[in-house]
PDB file of C-alpha atoms in Angstrom:
ATOM      1  CA  UNK A   1       0.133   0.133   0.025  1.00 42.00           C
ATOM      2  CA  UNK A   2       1.632   3.455  -1.041  1.00 40.00           C
ATOM      3  CA  UNK A   3       2.081   6.118   1.613  1.00 43.00           C
ATOM      4  CA  UNK A   4      -0.839   8.537   1.961  1.00 42.00           C
ATOM      5  CA  UNK A   5      -0.213  12.052   0.112  1.00 39.00           C
ATOM      6  CA  UNK A   6      -1.558  13.549   3.189  1.00 42.00           C
ATOM      7  CA  UNK A   7       1.754  13.470   4.782  1.00 46.00           C
ATOM      8  CA  UNK A   8       4.093  15.594   2.872  1.00 41.00           C
ATOM      9  CA  UNK A   9       7.555  16.455   3.920  1.00 39.00           C
ATOM     10  CA  UNK A  10       8.501  20.047   2.439  1.00 37.00           C
ATOM     11  CA  UNK A  11      12.020  20.720   1.181  1.00 34.00           C
ATOM     12  CA  UNK A  12      13.782  23.851   2.607  1.00 37.00           C
ATOM     13  CA  UNK A  13      16.682  25.887   1.147  1.00 33.00           C
ATOM     14  CA  UNK A  14      18.981  24.628   3.870  1.00 35.00           C
ATOM     15  CA  UNK A  15      21.799  21.911   2.946  1.00 33.00           C
ATOM     16  CA  UNK A  16      20.505  18.450   3.445  1.00 35.00           C
ATOM     17  CA  UNK A  17      21.341  14.786   3.614  1.00 35.00           C
ATOM     18  CA  UNK A  18      19.794  12.372   1.062  1.00 37.00           C
ATOM     19  CA  UNK A  19      16.016  12.476   0.903  1.00 36.00           C
ATOM     20  CA  UNK A  20      14.069   9.360   1.932  1.00 40.00           C
ATOM     21  CA  UNK A  21      14.090   6.790  -0.784  1.00 39.00           C
ATOM     22  CA  UNK A  22      10.191   6.938  -0.997  1.00 39.00           C
ATOM     23  CA  UNK A  23      10.379  10.572  -2.339  1.00 41.00           C
ATOM     24  CA  UNK A  24       8.377  13.076  -0.254  1.00 53.00           C
ATOM     25  CA  UNK A  25       6.920  10.630   2.307  1.00 77.00           C
ATOM     26  CA  UNK A  26       8.471   8.920   5.313  1.00 88.00           C
ATOM     27  CA  UNK A  27       8.496   5.324   6.362  1.00 91.00           C
ATOM     28  CA  UNK A  28       7.175   5.077  10.003  1.00 93.00           C
ATOM     29  CA  UNK A  29       9.115   2.169  11.705  1.00 93.00           C
ATOM     30  CA  UNK A  30       7.251  -0.537  13.422  1.00 92.00           C
ATOM     31  CA  UNK A  31       8.948   0.364  16.798  1.00 91.00           C
ATOM     32  CA  UNK A  32       6.966   3.684  16.597  1.00 92.00           C
ATOM     33  CA  UNK A  33       3.576   1.974  17.048  1.00 89.00           C
ATOM     34  CA  UNK A  34       1.576   4.533  19.051  1.00 91.00           C
ATOM     35  CA  UNK A  35       0.832   8.203  19.868  1.00 90.00           C
ATOM     36  CA  UNK A  36       3.021   7.865  23.057  1.00 91.00           C
ATOM     37  CA  UNK A  37       6.147   6.972  20.721  1.00 93.00           C
ATOM     38  CA  UNK A  38       5.394   9.660  18.514  1.00 94.00           C
ATOM     39  CA  UNK A  39       5.364  12.266  21.464  1.00 93.00           C
ATOM     40  CA  UNK A  40       8.647  10.747  22.778  1.00 94.00           C
ATOM     41  CA  UNK A  41      10.267  11.351  19.431  1.00 94.00           C
ATOM     42  CA  UNK A  42       9.064  14.986  19.394  1.00 94.00           C
ATOM     43  CA  UNK A  43      10.476  15.761  22.749  1.00 93.00           C
ATOM     44  CA  UNK A  44      13.710  13.893  21.910  1.00 94.00           C
ATOM     45  CA  UNK A  45      14.063  15.803  18.543  1.00 93.00           C
ATOM     46  CA  UNK A  46      13.360  18.973  20.528  1.00 92.00           C
ATOM     47  CA  UNK A  47      16.295  18.180  23.061  1.00 91.00           C
ATOM     48  CA  UNK A  48      18.545  17.442  19.966  1.00 91.00           C
ATOM     49  CA  UNK A  49      17.497  20.871  18.385  1.00 89.00           C
ATOM     50  CA  UNK A  50      18.402  22.593  21.601  1.00 89.00           C
ATOM     51  CA  UNK A  51      21.577  20.671  21.938  1.00 88.00           C
ATOM     52  CA  UNK A  52      22.683  21.781  18.288  1.00 86.00           C
ATOM     53  CA  UNK A  53      21.744  25.397  18.960  1.00 85.00           C
ATOM     54  CA  UNK A  54      23.632  25.610  22.354  1.00 82.00           C
ATOM     55  CA  UNK A  55      26.545  23.908  20.547  1.00 77.00           C
ATOM     56  CA  UNK A  56      26.651  26.705  17.768  1.00 70.00           C
ATOM     57  CA  UNK A  57      27.360  29.374  20.467  1.00 64.00           C
ATOM     58  CA  UNK A  58      30.154  27.457  22.243  1.00 63.00           C
ATOM     59  CA  UNK A  59      33.671  28.126  21.931  1.00 58.00           C
ATOM     60  CA  UNK A  60      35.633  26.020  19.702  1.00 61.00           C
ATOM     61  CA  UNK A  61      37.414  23.144  21.442  1.00 58.00           C
ATOM     62  CA  UNK A  62      34.655  23.119  24.351  1.00 59.00           C
ATOM     63  CA  UNK A  63      32.177  21.097  22.553  1.00 57.00           C
ATOM     64  CA  UNK A  64      30.478  18.187  24.726  1.00 59.00           C
ATOM     65  CA  UNK A  65      29.948  14.692  23.196  1.00 66.00           C
ATOM     66  CA  UNK A  66      26.662  14.468  21.079  1.00 69.00           C
ATOM     67  CA  UNK A  67      23.520  12.913  22.908  1.00 76.00           C
ATOM     68  CA  UNK A  68      22.810   9.470  22.258  1.00 84.00           C
ATOM     69  CA  UNK A  69      19.677   8.817  20.224  1.00 86.00           C
ATOM     70  CA  UNK A  70      17.055   6.554  21.380  1.00 91.00           C
ATOM     71  CA  UNK A  71      16.380   3.144  19.373  1.00 92.00           C
ATOM     72  CA  UNK A  72      12.913   5.036  18.083  1.00 92.00           C
ATOM     73  CA  UNK A  73      14.737   7.941  16.580  1.00 93.00           C
ATOM     74  CA  UNK A  74      17.738   6.002  15.300  1.00 92.00           C
ATOM     75  CA  UNK A  75      15.421   3.795  13.515  1.00 92.00           C
ATOM     76  CA  UNK A  76      13.359   6.660  12.024  1.00 93.00           C
ATOM     77  CA  UNK A  77      16.683   8.294  10.802  1.00 92.00           C
ATOM     78  CA  UNK A  78      17.852   5.081   9.379  1.00 92.00           C
ATOM     79  CA  UNK A  79      14.796   3.944   7.802  1.00 92.00           C
ATOM     80  CA  UNK A  80      14.358   7.309   5.862  1.00 93.00           C
ATOM     81  CA  UNK A  81      18.195   7.732   5.274  1.00 92.00           C
ATOM     82  CA  UNK A  82      18.497  11.140   7.063  1.00 91.00           C
ATOM     83  CA  UNK A  83      21.215  12.696   9.006  1.00 90.00           C
ATOM     84  CA  UNK A  84      19.860  14.366  12.211  1.00 89.00           C
ATOM     85  CA  UNK A  85      23.023  16.575  12.592  1.00 86.00           C
ATOM     86  CA  UNK A  86      21.482  18.397   9.610  1.00 89.00           C
ATOM     87  CA  UNK A  87      19.006  20.974  10.573  1.00 90.00           C
ATOM     88  CA  UNK A  88      17.059  20.435   7.321  1.00 92.00           C
ATOM     89  CA  UNK A  89      16.664  16.684   8.208  1.00 92.00           C
ATOM     90  CA  UNK A  90      15.489  17.400  11.557  1.00 91.00           C
ATOM     91  CA  UNK A  91      13.146  19.853  10.316  1.00 92.00           C
ATOM     92  CA  UNK A  92      11.420  17.223   8.015  1.00 92.00           C
ATOM     93  CA  UNK A  93      11.340  14.787  10.860  1.00 93.00           C
ATOM     94  CA  UNK A  94       9.559  17.371  13.066  1.00 92.00           C
ATOM     95  CA  UNK A  95       7.131  18.110  10.139  1.00 92.00           C
ATOM     96  CA  UNK A  96       6.288  14.393   9.651  1.00 93.00           C
ATOM     97  CA  UNK A  97       5.858  13.748  13.525  1.00 93.00           C
ATOM     98  CA  UNK A  98       3.582  16.637  13.931  1.00 92.00           C
ATOM     99  CA  UNK A  99       1.529  15.496  10.735  1.00 92.00           C
ATOM    100  CA  UNK A 100       1.415  11.840  12.091  1.00 92.00           C
ATOM    101  CA  UNK A 101       0.255  12.937  15.609  1.00 91.00           C
ATOM    102  CA  UNK A 102      -2.563  15.312  13.911  1.00 90.00           C
ATOM    103  CA  UNK A 103      -3.920  13.238  11.307  1.00 89.00           C
ATOM    104  CA  UNK A 104      -2.869   9.559  11.493  1.00 91.00           C
ATOM    105  CA  UNK A 105      -5.675   7.139  12.107  1.00 91.00           C
ATOM    106  CA  UNK A 106      -5.761   5.469  15.435  1.00 91.00           C
ATOM    107  CA  UNK A 107      -6.762   2.081  16.396  1.00 90.00           C
ATOM    108  CA  UNK A 108      -7.469   0.994  19.974  1.00 89.00           C
ATOM    109  CA  UNK A 109      -7.210  -3.053  20.640  1.00 87.00           C
ATOM    110  CA  UNK A 110      -7.998  -4.207  24.337  1.00 85.00           C
ATOM    111  CA  UNK A 111      -6.781  -7.637  25.311  1.00 87.00           C
ATOM    112  CA  UNK A 112      -7.188  -9.903  28.501  1.00 82.00           C
ATOM    113  CA  UNK A 113      -3.514  -9.708  29.138  1.00 83.00           C
ATOM    114  CA  UNK A 114      -0.512  -7.579  27.786  1.00 85.00           C
ATOM    115  CA  UNK A 115       0.808  -8.918  24.286  1.00 85.00           C
ATOM    116  CA  UNK A 116       4.202  -9.600  23.694  1.00 88.00           C
ATOM    117  CA  UNK A 117       6.287  -7.323  21.812  1.00 88.00           C
ATOM    118  CA  UNK A 118       6.522  -9.665  18.915  1.00 90.00           C
ATOM    119  CA  UNK A 119       2.728  -9.912  18.579  1.00 87.00           C
ATOM    120  CA  UNK A 120       2.362  -6.098  18.754  1.00 89.00           C
ATOM    121  CA  UNK A 121       5.067  -5.749  15.971  1.00 91.00           C
ATOM    122  CA  UNK A 122       3.318  -8.403  13.905  1.00 92.00           C
ATOM    123  CA  UNK A 123      -0.215  -6.487  14.424  1.00 90.00           C
ATOM    124  CA  UNK A 124       1.338  -3.045  13.687  1.00 92.00           C
ATOM    125  CA  UNK A 125       2.781  -4.485  10.388  1.00 93.00           C
ATOM    126  CA  UNK A 126      -0.457  -6.018   9.292  1.00 93.00           C
ATOM    127  CA  UNK A 127      -2.490  -2.922  10.025  1.00 91.00           C
ATOM    128  CA  UNK A 128       0.157  -0.501   8.218  1.00 93.00           C
ATOM    129  CA  UNK A 129       0.218  -2.976   5.096  1.00 93.00           C
ATOM    130  CA  UNK A 130      -3.587  -3.354   5.002  1.00 93.00           C
ATOM    131  CA  UNK A 131      -5.317  -0.318   6.633  1.00 90.00           C
ATOM    132  CA  UNK A 132      -2.993   2.857   6.404  1.00 92.00           C
ATOM    133  CA  UNK A 133       0.870   3.367   6.312  1.00 92.00           C
ATOM    134  CA  UNK A 134       0.867   5.532   9.309  1.00 93.00           C
ATOM    135  CA  UNK A 135      -1.794   4.079  11.557  1.00 92.00           C
ATOM    136  CA  UNK A 136      -1.226   4.172  15.215  1.00 94.00           C
ATOM    137  CA  UNK A 137      -2.056   1.335  17.791  1.00 91.00           C
ATOM    138  CA  UNK A 138      -3.097   1.919  21.202  1.00 89.00           C
ATOM    139  CA  UNK A 139      -3.166  -1.048  23.477  1.00 88.00           C
ATOM    140  CA  UNK A 140      -5.260  -1.473  26.683  1.00 85.00           C
ATOM    141  CA  UNK A 141      -6.220  -4.324  29.059  1.00 85.00           C
ATOM    142  CA  UNK A 142      -9.623  -5.648  29.627  1.00 82.00           C
ATOM    143  CA  UNK A 143      -9.480  -8.786  31.781  1.00 80.00           C
ATOM    144  CA  UNK A 144     -13.326  -9.555  31.605  1.00 78.00           C
ATOM    145  CA  UNK A 145     -12.981 -10.420  27.643  1.00 75.00           C
ATOM    146  CA  UNK A 146     -11.396 -13.754  29.037  1.00 71.00           C
ATOM    147  CA  UNK A 147      -9.604 -14.098  25.423  1.00 82.00           C
ATOM    148  CA  UNK A 148      -9.589 -12.496  22.094  1.00 78.00           C
ATOM    149  CA  UNK A 149      -9.817  -8.731  21.493  1.00 81.00           C
ATOM    150  CA  UNK A 150     -12.011  -5.760  21.209  1.00 84.00           C
ATOM    151  CA  UNK A 151     -11.131  -3.251  18.533  1.00 86.00           C
ATOM    152  CA  UNK A 152     -12.026   0.428  18.472  1.00 86.00           C
ATOM    153  CA  UNK A 153     -11.724   2.883  15.882  1.00 84.00           C
ATOM    154  CA  UNK A 154     -13.258   6.545  15.924  1.00 82.00           C
ATOM    155  CA  UNK A 155     -16.745   5.397  14.816  1.00 84.00           C
ATOM    156  CA  UNK A 156     -16.802   1.523  15.275  1.00 85.00           C
ATOM    157  CA  UNK A 157     -16.286  -1.280  17.887  1.00 82.00           C
ATOM    158  CA  UNK A 158     -15.493  -4.916  16.778  1.00 79.00           C
ATOM    159  CA  UNK A 159     -15.736  -7.509  19.578  1.00 79.00           C
ATOM    160  CA  UNK A 160     -13.840 -10.491  18.794  1.00 73.00           C
ATOM    161  CA  UNK A 161     -13.586 -11.547  22.491  1.00 75.00           C
ATOM    162  CA  UNK A 162     -14.719 -15.159  23.895  1.00 71.00           C
ATOM    163  CA  UNK A 163     -16.889 -13.432  26.089  1.00 72.00           C
ATOM    164  CA  UNK A 164     -18.933 -12.219  23.192  1.00 67.00           C
ATOM    165  CA  UNK A 165     -18.821 -15.289  21.450  1.00 69.00           C
ATOM    166  CA  UNK A 166     -20.326 -17.030  24.459  1.00 65.00           C
ATOM    167  CA  UNK A 167     -22.753 -14.243  24.675  1.00 69.00           C
ATOM    168  CA  UNK A 168     -24.145 -14.895  21.217  1.00 69.00           C
ATOM    169  CA  UNK A 169     -24.100 -18.760  21.568  1.00 63.00           C
ATOM    170  CA  UNK A 170     -25.833 -18.600  24.916  1.00 63.00           C
ATOM    171  CA  UNK A 171     -29.317 -19.741  23.695  1.00 69.00           C
ATOM    172  CA  UNK A 172     -27.610 -22.836  21.940  1.00 65.00           C
ATOM    173  CA  UNK A 173     -25.651 -23.606  25.233  1.00 65.00           C
ATOM    174  CA  UNK A 174     -29.043 -23.255  27.177  1.00 65.00           C
ATOM    175  CA  UNK A 175     -30.533 -25.852  24.885  1.00 69.00           C
ATOM    176  CA  UNK A 176     -27.872 -28.170  25.130  1.00 68.00           C
ATOM    177  CA  UNK A 177     -27.873 -27.932  28.923  1.00 66.00           C
ATOM    178  CA  UNK A 178     -31.557 -28.321  29.240  1.00 66.00           C
ATOM    179  CA  UNK A 179     -31.502 -31.558  27.091  1.00 69.00           C
ATOM    180  CA  UNK A 180     -29.133 -33.317  29.491  1.00 67.00           C
ATOM    181  CA  UNK A 181     -29.537 -31.812  32.777  1.00 56.00           C
ATOM    182  CA  UNK A 182     -32.475 -32.458  35.508  1.00 56.00           C
ATOM    183  CA  UNK A 183     -34.771 -29.538  36.285  1.00 57.00           C
ATOM    184  CA  UNK A 184     -32.881 -28.622  39.191  1.00 61.00           C
ATOM    185  CA  UNK A 185     -29.598 -28.511  37.295  1.00 59.00           C
ATOM    186  CA  UNK A 186     -30.810 -26.694  34.523  1.00 55.00           C
ATOM    187  CA  UNK A 187     -32.265 -24.009  36.670  1.00 61.00           C
ATOM    188  CA  UNK A 188     -28.875 -23.777  38.595  1.00 64.00           C
ATOM    189  CA  UNK A 189     -27.030 -23.471  35.198  1.00 59.00           C
ATOM    190  CA  UNK A 190     -29.161 -21.101  33.655  1.00 58.00           C
ATOM    191  CA  UNK A 191     -28.668 -18.654  36.886  1.00 56.00           C
ATOM    192  CA  UNK A 192     -24.882 -19.347  36.471  1.00 64.00           C
ATOM    193  CA  UNK A 193     -25.157 -18.220  32.720  1.00 58.00           C
ATOM    194  CA  UNK A 194     -26.941 -15.198  33.515  1.00 51.00           C
ATOM    195  CA  UNK A 195     -24.444 -14.283  36.294  1.00 56.00           C
ATOM    196  CA  UNK A 196     -21.650 -14.806  33.698  1.00 57.00           C
ATOM    197  CA  UNK A 197     -22.885 -12.342  31.442  1.00 50.00           C
ATOM    198  CA  UNK A 198     -23.430  -9.528  33.664  1.00 47.00           C
ATOM    199  CA  UNK A 199     -19.847  -8.104  33.664  1.00 48.00           C
ATOM    200  CA  UNK A 200     -20.190  -7.900  29.867  1.00 47.00           C
ATOM    201  CA  UNK A 201     -23.265  -5.792  30.281  1.00 42.00           C
ATOM    202  CA  UNK A 202     -21.743  -3.556  32.824  1.00 40.00           C
ATOM    203  CA  UNK A 203     -18.496  -2.980  30.863  1.00 41.00           C
ATOM    204  CA  UNK A 204     -20.456  -1.887  27.750  1.00 42.00           C
TER     205      UNK A 204
END
């Protein structure tokens, strides 16, 4: 899927390193999967800008060592073949991050437990290949869903949880239980089934 034209990187008149291979658009690394990471990159870029500004007014021979880049910022620069020591390239990255934070689509996924980093990376890779190249993923915890996940966009909710599946099949389960249980057992099982569905209704 080609990157969206809604995230341009404008050129400026300052000397610059090689532009990203994709032309006027950026590649967003899988490591940068959510809005939290985007905000962290923006803060780190601001700190790097301030360091470079201070370095420019120091006396020659008294320059401190360059700050070490995080894995996220290093991956963003490497994937787009940018040199963050160049002011023009830092400006490109800043504009791109602001556009992503402002306009990129966001998907929220709730799981019963924390997903592994490998699983999260696979999810982000699939979403950016099939939904949008800059989609941001937010992950939440909802233990009551038992298994599966609940996916939320800005205007839709998709419940793929085990809890929802059991709720939809409740009538089938009840008929199966009633066919094999005594009246007393069926009554107790019906009460248990209704009680089990209560957390789902409350969560909604």
